mmCIF file of C-alpha atoms in Angstrom:
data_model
loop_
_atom_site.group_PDB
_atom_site.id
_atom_site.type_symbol
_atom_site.label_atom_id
_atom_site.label_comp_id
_atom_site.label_asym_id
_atom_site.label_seq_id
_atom_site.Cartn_x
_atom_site.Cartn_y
_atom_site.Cartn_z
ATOM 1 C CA UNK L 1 0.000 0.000 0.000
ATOM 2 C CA UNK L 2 2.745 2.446 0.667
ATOM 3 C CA UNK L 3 4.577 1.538 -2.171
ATOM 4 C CA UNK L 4 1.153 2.185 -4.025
ATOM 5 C CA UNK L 5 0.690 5.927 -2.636
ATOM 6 C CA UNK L 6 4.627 6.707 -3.290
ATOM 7 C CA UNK L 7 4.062 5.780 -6.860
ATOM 8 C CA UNK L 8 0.519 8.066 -7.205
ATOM 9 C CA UNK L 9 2.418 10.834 -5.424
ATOM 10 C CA UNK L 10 5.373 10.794 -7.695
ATOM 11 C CA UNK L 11 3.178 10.932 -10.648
ATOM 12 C CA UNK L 12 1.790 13.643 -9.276
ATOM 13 C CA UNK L 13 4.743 15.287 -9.095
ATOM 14 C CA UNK L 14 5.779 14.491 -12.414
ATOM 15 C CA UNK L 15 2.429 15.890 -14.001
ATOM 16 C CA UNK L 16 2.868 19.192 -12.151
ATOM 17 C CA UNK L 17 6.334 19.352 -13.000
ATOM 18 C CA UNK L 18 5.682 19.089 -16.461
ATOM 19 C CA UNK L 19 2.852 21.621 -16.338
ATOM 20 C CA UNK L 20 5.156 23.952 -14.984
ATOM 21 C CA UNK L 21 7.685 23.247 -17.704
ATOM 22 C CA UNK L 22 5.039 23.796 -20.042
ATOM 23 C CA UNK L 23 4.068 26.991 -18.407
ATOM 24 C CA UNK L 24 7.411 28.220 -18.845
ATOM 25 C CA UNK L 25 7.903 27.486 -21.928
ATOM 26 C CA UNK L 26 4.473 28.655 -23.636
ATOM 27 C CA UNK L 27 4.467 29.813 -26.227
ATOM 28 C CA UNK L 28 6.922 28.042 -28.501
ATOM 29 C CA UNK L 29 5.035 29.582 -31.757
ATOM 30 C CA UNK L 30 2.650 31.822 -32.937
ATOM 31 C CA UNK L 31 -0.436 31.444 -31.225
ATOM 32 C CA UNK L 32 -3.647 30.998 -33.361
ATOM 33 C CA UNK L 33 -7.427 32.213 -32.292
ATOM 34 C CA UNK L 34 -10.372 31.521 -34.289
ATOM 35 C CA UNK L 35 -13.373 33.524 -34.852
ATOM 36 C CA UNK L 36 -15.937 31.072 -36.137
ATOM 37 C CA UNK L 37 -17.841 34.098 -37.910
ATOM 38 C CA UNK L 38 -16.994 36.345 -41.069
ATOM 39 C CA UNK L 39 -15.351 39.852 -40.393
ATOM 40 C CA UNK L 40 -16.552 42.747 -39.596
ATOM 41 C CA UNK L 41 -18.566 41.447 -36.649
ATOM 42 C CA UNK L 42 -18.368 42.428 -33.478
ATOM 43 C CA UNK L 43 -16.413 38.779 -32.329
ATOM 44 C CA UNK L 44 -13.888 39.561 -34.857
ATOM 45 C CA UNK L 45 -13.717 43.018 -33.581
ATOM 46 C CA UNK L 46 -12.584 42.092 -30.026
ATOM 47 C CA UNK L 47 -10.677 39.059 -31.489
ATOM 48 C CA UNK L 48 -8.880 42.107 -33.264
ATOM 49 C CA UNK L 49 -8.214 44.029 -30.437
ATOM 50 C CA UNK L 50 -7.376 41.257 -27.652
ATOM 51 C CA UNK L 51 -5.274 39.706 -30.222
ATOM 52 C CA UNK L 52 -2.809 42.705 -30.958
ATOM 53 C CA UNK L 53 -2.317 43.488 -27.305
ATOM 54 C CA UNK L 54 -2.218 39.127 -26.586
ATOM 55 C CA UNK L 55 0.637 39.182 -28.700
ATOM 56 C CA UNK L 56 2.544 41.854 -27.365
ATOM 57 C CA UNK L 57 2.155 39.818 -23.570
ATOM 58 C CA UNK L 58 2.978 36.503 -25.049
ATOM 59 C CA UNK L 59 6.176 37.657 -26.915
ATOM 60 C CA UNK L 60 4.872 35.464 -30.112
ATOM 61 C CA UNK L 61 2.919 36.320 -32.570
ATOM 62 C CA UNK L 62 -1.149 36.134 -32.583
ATOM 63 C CA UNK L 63 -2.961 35.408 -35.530
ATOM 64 C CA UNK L 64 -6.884 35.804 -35.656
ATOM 65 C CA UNK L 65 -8.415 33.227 -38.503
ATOM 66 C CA UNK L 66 -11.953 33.534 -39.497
ATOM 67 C CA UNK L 67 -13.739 30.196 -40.063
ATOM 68 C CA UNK L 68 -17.647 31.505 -40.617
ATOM 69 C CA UNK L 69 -19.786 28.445 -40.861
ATOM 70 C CA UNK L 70 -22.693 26.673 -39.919
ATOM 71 C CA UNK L 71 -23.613 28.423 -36.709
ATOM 72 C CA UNK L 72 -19.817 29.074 -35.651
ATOM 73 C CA UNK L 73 -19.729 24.875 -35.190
ATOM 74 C CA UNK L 74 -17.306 25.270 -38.420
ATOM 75 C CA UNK L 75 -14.486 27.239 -36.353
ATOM 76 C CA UNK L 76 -15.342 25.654 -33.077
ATOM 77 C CA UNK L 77 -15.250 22.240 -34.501
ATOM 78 C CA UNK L 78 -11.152 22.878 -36.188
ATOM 79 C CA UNK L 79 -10.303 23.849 -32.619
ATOM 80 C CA UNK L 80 -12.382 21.061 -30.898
ATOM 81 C CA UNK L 81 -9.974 18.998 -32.912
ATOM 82 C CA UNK L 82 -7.045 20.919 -32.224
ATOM 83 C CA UNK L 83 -3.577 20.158 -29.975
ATOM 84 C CA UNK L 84 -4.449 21.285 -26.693
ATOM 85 C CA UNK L 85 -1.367 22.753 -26.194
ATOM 86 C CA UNK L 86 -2.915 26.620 -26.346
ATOM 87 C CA UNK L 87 -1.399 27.708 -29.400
ATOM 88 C CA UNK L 88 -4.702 26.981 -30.992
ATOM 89 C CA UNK L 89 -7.191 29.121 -28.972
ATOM 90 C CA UNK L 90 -11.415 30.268 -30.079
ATOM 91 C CA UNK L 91 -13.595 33.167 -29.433
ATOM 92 C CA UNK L 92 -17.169 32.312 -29.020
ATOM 93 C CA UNK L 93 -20.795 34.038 -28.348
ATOM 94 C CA UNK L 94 -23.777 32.985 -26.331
ATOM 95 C CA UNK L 95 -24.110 30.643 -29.913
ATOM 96 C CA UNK L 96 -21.645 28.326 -28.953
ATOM 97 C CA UNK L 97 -24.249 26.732 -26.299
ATOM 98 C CA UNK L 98 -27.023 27.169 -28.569
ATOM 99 C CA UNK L 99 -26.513 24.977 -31.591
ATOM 100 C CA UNK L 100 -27.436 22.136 -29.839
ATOM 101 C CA UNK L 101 -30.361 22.897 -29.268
ATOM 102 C CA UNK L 102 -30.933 23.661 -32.871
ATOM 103 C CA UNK L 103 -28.806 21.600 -34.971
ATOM 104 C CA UNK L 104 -29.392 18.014 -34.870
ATOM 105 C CA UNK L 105 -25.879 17.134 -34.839
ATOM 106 C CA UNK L 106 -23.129 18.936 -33.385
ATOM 107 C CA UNK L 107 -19.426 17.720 -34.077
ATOM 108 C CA UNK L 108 -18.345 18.088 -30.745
ATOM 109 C CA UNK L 109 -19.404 18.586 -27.092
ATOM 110 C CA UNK L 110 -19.588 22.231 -26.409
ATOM 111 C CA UNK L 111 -18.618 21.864 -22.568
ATOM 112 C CA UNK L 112 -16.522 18.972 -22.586
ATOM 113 C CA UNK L 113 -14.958 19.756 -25.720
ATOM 114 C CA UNK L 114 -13.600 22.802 -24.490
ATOM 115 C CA UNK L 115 -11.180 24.392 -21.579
ATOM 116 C CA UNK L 116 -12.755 27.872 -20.910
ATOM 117 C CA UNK L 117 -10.215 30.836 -20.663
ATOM 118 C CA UNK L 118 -12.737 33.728 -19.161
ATOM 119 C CA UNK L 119 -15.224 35.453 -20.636
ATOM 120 C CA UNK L 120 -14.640 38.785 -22.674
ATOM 121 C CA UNK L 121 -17.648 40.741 -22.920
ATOM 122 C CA UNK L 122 -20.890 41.329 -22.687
ATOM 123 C CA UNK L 123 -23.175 42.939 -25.660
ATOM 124 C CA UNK L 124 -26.930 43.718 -26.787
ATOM 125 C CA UNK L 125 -28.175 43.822 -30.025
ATOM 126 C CA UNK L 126 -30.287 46.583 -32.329
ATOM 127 C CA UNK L 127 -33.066 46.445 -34.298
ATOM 128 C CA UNK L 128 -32.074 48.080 -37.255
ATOM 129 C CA UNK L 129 -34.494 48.916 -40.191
ATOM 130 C CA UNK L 130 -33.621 50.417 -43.783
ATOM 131 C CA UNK L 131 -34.851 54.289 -43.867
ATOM 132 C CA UNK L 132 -37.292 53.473 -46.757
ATOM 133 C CA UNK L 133 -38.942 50.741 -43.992
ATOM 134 C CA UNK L 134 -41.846 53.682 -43.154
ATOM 135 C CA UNK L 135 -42.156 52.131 -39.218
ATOM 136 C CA UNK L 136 -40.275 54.035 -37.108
ATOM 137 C CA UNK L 137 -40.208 52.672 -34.111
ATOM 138 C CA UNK L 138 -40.816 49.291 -33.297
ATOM 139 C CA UNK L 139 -44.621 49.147 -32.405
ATOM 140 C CA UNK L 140 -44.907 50.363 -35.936
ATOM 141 C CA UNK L 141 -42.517 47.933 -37.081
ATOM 142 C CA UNK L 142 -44.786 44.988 -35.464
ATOM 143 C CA UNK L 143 -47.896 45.885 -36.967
ATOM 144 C CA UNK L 144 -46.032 46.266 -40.567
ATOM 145 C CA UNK L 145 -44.487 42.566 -39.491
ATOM 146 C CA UNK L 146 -48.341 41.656 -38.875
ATOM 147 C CA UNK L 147 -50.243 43.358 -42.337
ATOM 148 C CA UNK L 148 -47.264 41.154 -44.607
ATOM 149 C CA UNK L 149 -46.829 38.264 -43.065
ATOM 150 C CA UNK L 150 -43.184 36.931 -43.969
ATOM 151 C CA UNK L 151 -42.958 39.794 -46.127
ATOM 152 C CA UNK L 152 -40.950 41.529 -43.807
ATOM 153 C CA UNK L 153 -37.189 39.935 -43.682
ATOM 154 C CA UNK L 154 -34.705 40.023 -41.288
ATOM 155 C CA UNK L 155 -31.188 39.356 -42.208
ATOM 156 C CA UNK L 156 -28.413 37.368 -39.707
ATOM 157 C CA UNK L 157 -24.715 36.522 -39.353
ATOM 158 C CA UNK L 158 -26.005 32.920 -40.477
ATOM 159 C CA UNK L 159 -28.428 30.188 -39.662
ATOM 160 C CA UNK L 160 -27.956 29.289 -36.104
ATOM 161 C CA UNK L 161 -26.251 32.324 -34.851
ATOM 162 C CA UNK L 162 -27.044 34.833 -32.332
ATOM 163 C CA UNK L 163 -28.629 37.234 -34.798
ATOM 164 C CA UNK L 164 -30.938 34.406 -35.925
ATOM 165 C CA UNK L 165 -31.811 33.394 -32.442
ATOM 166 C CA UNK L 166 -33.073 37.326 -30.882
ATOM 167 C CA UNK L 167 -34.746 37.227 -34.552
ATOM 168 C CA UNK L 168 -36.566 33.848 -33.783
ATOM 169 C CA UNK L 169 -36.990 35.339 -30.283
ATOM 170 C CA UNK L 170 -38.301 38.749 -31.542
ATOM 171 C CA UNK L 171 -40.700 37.121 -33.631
ATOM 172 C CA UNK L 172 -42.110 34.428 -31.116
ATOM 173 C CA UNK L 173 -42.646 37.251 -28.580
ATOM 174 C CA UNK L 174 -44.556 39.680 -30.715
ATOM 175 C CA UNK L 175 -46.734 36.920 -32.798
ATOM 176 C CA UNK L 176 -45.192 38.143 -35.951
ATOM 177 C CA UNK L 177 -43.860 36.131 -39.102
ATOM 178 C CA UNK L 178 -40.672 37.778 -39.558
ATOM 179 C CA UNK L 179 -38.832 36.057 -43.040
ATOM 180 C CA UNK L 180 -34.943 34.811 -42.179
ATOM 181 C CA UNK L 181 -32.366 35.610 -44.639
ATOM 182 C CA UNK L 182 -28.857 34.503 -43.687
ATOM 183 C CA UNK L 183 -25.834 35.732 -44.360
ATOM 184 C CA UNK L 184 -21.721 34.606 -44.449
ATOM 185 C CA UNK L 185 -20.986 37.230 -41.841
ATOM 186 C CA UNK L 186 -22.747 40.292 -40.020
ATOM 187 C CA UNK L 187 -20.777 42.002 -42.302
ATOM 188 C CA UNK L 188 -22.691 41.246 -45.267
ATOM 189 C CA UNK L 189 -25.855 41.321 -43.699
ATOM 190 C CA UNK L 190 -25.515 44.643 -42.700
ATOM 191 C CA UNK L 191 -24.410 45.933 -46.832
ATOM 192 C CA UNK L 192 -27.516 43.975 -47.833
ATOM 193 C CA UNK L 193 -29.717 45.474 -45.407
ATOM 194 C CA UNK L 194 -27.839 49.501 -45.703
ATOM 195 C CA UNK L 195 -28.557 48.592 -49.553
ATOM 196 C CA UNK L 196 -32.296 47.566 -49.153
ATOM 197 C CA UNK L 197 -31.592 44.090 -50.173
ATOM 198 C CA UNK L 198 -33.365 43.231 -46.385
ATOM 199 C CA UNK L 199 -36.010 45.341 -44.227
ATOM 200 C CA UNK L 200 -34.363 44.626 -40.943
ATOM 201 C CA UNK L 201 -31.468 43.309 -38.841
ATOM 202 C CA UNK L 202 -30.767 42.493 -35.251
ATOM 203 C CA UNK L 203 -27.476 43.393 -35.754
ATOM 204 C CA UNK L 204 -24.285 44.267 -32.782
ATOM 205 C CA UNK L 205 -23.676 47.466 -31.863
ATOM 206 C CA UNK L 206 -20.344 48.145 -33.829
ATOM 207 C CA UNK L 207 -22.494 47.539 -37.113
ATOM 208 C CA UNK L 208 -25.092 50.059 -35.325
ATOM 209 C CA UNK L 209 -22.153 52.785 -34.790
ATOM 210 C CA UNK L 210 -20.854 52.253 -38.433
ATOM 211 C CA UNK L 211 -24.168 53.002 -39.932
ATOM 212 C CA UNK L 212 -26.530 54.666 -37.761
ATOM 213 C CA UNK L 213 -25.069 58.117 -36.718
ATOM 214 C CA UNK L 214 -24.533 58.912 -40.396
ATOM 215 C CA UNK L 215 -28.820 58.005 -41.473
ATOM 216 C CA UNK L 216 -28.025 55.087 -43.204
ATOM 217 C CA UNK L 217 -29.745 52.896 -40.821
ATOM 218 C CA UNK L 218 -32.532 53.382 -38.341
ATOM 219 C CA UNK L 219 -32.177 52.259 -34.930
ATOM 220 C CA UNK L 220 -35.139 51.009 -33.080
ATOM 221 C CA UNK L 221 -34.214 49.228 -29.936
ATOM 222 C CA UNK L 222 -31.481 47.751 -28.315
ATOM 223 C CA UNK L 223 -32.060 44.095 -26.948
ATOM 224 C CA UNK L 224 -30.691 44.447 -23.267
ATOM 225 C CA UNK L 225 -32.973 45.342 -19.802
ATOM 226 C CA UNK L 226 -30.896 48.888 -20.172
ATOM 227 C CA UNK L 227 -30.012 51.306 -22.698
ATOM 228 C CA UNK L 228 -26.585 51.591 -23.458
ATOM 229 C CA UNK L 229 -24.251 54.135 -23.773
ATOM 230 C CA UNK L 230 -23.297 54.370 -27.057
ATOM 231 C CA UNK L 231 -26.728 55.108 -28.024
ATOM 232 C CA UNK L 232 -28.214 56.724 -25.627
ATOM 233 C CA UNK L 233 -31.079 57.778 -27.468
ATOM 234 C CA UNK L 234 -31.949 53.843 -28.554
ATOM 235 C CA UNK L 235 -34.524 52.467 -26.170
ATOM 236 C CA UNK L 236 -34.984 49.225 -24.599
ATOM 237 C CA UNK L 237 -37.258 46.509 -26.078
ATOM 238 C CA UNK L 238 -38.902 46.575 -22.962
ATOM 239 C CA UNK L 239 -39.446 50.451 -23.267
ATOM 240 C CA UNK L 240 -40.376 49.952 -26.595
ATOM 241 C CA UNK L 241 -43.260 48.063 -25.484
ATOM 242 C CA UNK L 242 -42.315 44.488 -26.102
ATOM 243 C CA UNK L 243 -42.542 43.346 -21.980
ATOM 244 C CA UNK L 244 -40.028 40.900 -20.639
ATOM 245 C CA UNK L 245 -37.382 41.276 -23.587
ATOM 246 C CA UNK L 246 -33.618 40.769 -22.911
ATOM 247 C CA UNK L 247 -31.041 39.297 -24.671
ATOM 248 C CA UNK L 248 -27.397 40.375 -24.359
ATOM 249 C CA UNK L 249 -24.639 38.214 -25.727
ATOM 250 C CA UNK L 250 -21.431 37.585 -23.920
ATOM 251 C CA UNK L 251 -18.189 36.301 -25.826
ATOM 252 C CA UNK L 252 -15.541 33.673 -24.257
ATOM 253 C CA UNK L 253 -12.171 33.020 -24.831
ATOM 254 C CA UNK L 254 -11.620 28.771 -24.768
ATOM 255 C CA UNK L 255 -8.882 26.845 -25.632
ATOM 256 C CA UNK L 256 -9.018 22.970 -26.226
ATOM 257 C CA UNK L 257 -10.182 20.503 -24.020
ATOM 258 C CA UNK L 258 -6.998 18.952 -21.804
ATOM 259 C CA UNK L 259 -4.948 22.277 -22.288
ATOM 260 C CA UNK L 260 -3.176 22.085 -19.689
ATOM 261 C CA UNK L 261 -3.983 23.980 -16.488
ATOM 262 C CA UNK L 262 -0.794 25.938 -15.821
ATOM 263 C CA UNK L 263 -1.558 27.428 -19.431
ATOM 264 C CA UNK L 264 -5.215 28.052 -19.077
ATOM 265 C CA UNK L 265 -4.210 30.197 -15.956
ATOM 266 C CA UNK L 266 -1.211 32.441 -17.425
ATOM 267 C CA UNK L 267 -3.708 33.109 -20.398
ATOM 268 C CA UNK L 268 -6.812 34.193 -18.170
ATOM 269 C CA UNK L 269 -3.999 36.168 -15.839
ATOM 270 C CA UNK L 270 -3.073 38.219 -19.181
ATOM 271 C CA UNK L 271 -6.465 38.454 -20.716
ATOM 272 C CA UNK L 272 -7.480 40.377 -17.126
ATOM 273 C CA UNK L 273 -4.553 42.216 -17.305
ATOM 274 C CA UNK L 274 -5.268 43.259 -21.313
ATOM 275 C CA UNK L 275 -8.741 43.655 -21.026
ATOM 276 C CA UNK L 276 -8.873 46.039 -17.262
ATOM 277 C CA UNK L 277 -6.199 48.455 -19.173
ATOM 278 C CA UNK L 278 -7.913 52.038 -19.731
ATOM 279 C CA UNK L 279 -6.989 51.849 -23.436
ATOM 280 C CA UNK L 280 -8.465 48.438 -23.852
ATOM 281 C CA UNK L 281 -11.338 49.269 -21.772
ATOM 282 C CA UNK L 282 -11.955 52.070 -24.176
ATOM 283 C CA UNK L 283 -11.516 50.435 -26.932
ATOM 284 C CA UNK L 284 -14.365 47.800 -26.068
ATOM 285 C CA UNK L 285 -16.598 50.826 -24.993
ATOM 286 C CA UNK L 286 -16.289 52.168 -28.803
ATOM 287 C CA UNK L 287 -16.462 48.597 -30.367
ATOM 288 C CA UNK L 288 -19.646 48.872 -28.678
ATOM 289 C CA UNK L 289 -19.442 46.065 -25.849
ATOM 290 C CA UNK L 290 -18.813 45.798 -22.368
ATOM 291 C CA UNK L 291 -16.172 44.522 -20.602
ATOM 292 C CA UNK L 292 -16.931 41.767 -18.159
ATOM 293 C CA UNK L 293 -14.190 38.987 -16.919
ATOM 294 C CA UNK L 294 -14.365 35.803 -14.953
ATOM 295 C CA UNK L 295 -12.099 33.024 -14.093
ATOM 296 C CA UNK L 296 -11.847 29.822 -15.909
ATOM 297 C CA UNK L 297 -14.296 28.199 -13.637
ATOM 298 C CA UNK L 298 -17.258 30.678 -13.805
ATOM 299 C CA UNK L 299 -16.959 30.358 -17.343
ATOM 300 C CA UNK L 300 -17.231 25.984 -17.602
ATOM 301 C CA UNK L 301 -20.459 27.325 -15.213
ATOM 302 C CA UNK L 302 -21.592 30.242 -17.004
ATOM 303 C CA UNK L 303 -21.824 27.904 -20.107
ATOM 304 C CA UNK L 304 -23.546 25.224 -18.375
ATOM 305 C CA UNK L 305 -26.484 27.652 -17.099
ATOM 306 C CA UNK L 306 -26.306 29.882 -20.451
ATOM 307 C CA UNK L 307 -26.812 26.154 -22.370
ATOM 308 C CA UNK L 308 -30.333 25.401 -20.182
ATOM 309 C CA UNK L 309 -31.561 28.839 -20.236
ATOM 310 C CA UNK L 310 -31.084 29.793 -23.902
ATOM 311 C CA UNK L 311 -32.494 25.687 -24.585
ATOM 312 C CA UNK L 312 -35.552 27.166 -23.258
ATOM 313 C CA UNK L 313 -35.827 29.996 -25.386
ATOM 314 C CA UNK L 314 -35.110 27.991 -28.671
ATOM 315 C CA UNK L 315 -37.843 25.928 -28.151
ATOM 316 C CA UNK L 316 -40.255 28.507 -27.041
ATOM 317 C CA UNK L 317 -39.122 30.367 -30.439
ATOM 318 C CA UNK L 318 -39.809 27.299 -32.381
ATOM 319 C CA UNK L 319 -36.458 27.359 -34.364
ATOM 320 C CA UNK L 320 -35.245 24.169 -35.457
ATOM 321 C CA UNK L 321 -32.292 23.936 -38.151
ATOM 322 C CA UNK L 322 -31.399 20.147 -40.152
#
């Protein structure tokens, strides 16, 4: 028996040595993150942004890789697959925990596939119409929604995606028959919809500040309990008359399930450090999100409760994908 426990304890030493060498070492290379959406976005955007100041804590180069697809499983799944030795890291939304619930096969397990990082941010959404759509605000917009039914569309990032799902949420909670058209990226949703191509968008706020302070866009609501900042002026859904609505998207940074732990921590000790700088800070605030942080642990949990409550709200929408 004591020979037993000596051999368990020096393996125990041995795997924490070796985490610590690892630690030390890390990284050997450039380190990779994925944004499983287009550009343009506002994932991308903070990818952008984390990734520049990333690679000037790392000492190695940071490369951000956009893998649009399917719901994000596209990008997700490549890293799902990936060493887990964190040179191959992902930035997800609130979408990561909802295709399962939508898709009827996912290509991985979106907990147990994953080591979480810490979350990045948090962000609402905004209604945005085309100026020639004549409802201008959105009780007008629902009763347009309700005299052409599904002639009223609504473009997203893609099927699946977060846009899709406040779309699919919108249009449960108001009784309207809103018409999906999906897109590659946000990006090109939002030149389809400035264009005319599309009526509507529940699109992220950077999209909002690109196009709404210069008219080509109207702004209707924002999706979160409160207004935000940025545009002040933007009311809730909730003030807007649609009771109970609020749905802000957070993104996460994760790296591979079996990363080792000694990395996981020195990248969630430099992501705080990055992202609680005033120039950071302020460069989230005009990307249009919030800042908000957590260790690797409230994150596995976060994603756990986020999975059940947004399960909920996917089959209360209705939306189903093959």
């Amino acid at each position: 028996m004591k020979k037993l426990l000596n051999t368990v304890c020096a393996v125990a030493l041995l795997a924490l040595s070796w985490g610590a060498v690892q630690a030390q070492t890390y990284p050997s290379k450039p380190v990779k993150i994925v944004v499983p959406f287009g550009p343009g976005g506002f994932t991308d955007v903070v990818a952008r942004i984390l990734g520049v100041k990333l690679s000037e804590s790392l000492g190695q180069p940071v490369v951000i890789e956009n893998r649009p697809g399917a719901g994000s499983m596209i990008g997700s799944d490549q890293v799902a697959k990936s060493a887990p030795d964190g040179h191959t890291l992902l930035i997800v939304s609130s979408t990561h925990v909802i295709s399962p619930w939508i898709y009827k096969s996912v290509p991985y397990d979106p907990i147990r596939a994953f080591a979480p990082v810490s979350k990045l941010v948090d962000s609402p959404y905004v209604l945005l119409t085309n100026p020639k759509v004549p409802a201008k605000n959105v009780q007008e917009f629902i009763a347009l929604a309700k005299a052409q039914p599904d002639g009223i569309h609504y473009a997203s990032s893609g099927n699946g995606s977060a846009q899709h799902l406040i779309g699919g949420l919108f249009a449960s909670m108001t009784k309207t028959q809103l018409k999906h058209v999906p897109y590659r990226s946000s990006n090109l949703a939002a030149t389809d919809l400035v264009a005319g191509v599309v009526e509507s968008s529940f699109a992220g706020v950077p999209n909002a500040l690109a196009q709404v302070p210069n008219g080509r866009l109207n702004a209707l609501a924002v999706t979160s309990a409160k207004r935000i900042p940025q545009l002040p002026n933007v009311p809730t859904m909730q003030e807007a008359g649609v009771t109970g609505f609020d749905a802000t998207i957070w993104l996460a940074l994760l790296a591979p399930a079996g990363t080792p732990a000694s990395i996981v921590n020195r990248l969630n000790s430099d992501v705080a450090k990055i992202m609680s700088t005033p120039e950071t800070q302020k460069a989230m605030y005009d990307a249009g999100v919030e800042v908000s942080l957590s260790s690797p642990a409230a994150m596995s949990q976060l994603m756990v409760s986020e999975m059940d409550k947004w399960g909920k709200v996917v089959k209360e929408a209705g939306i189903k994908l093959e």
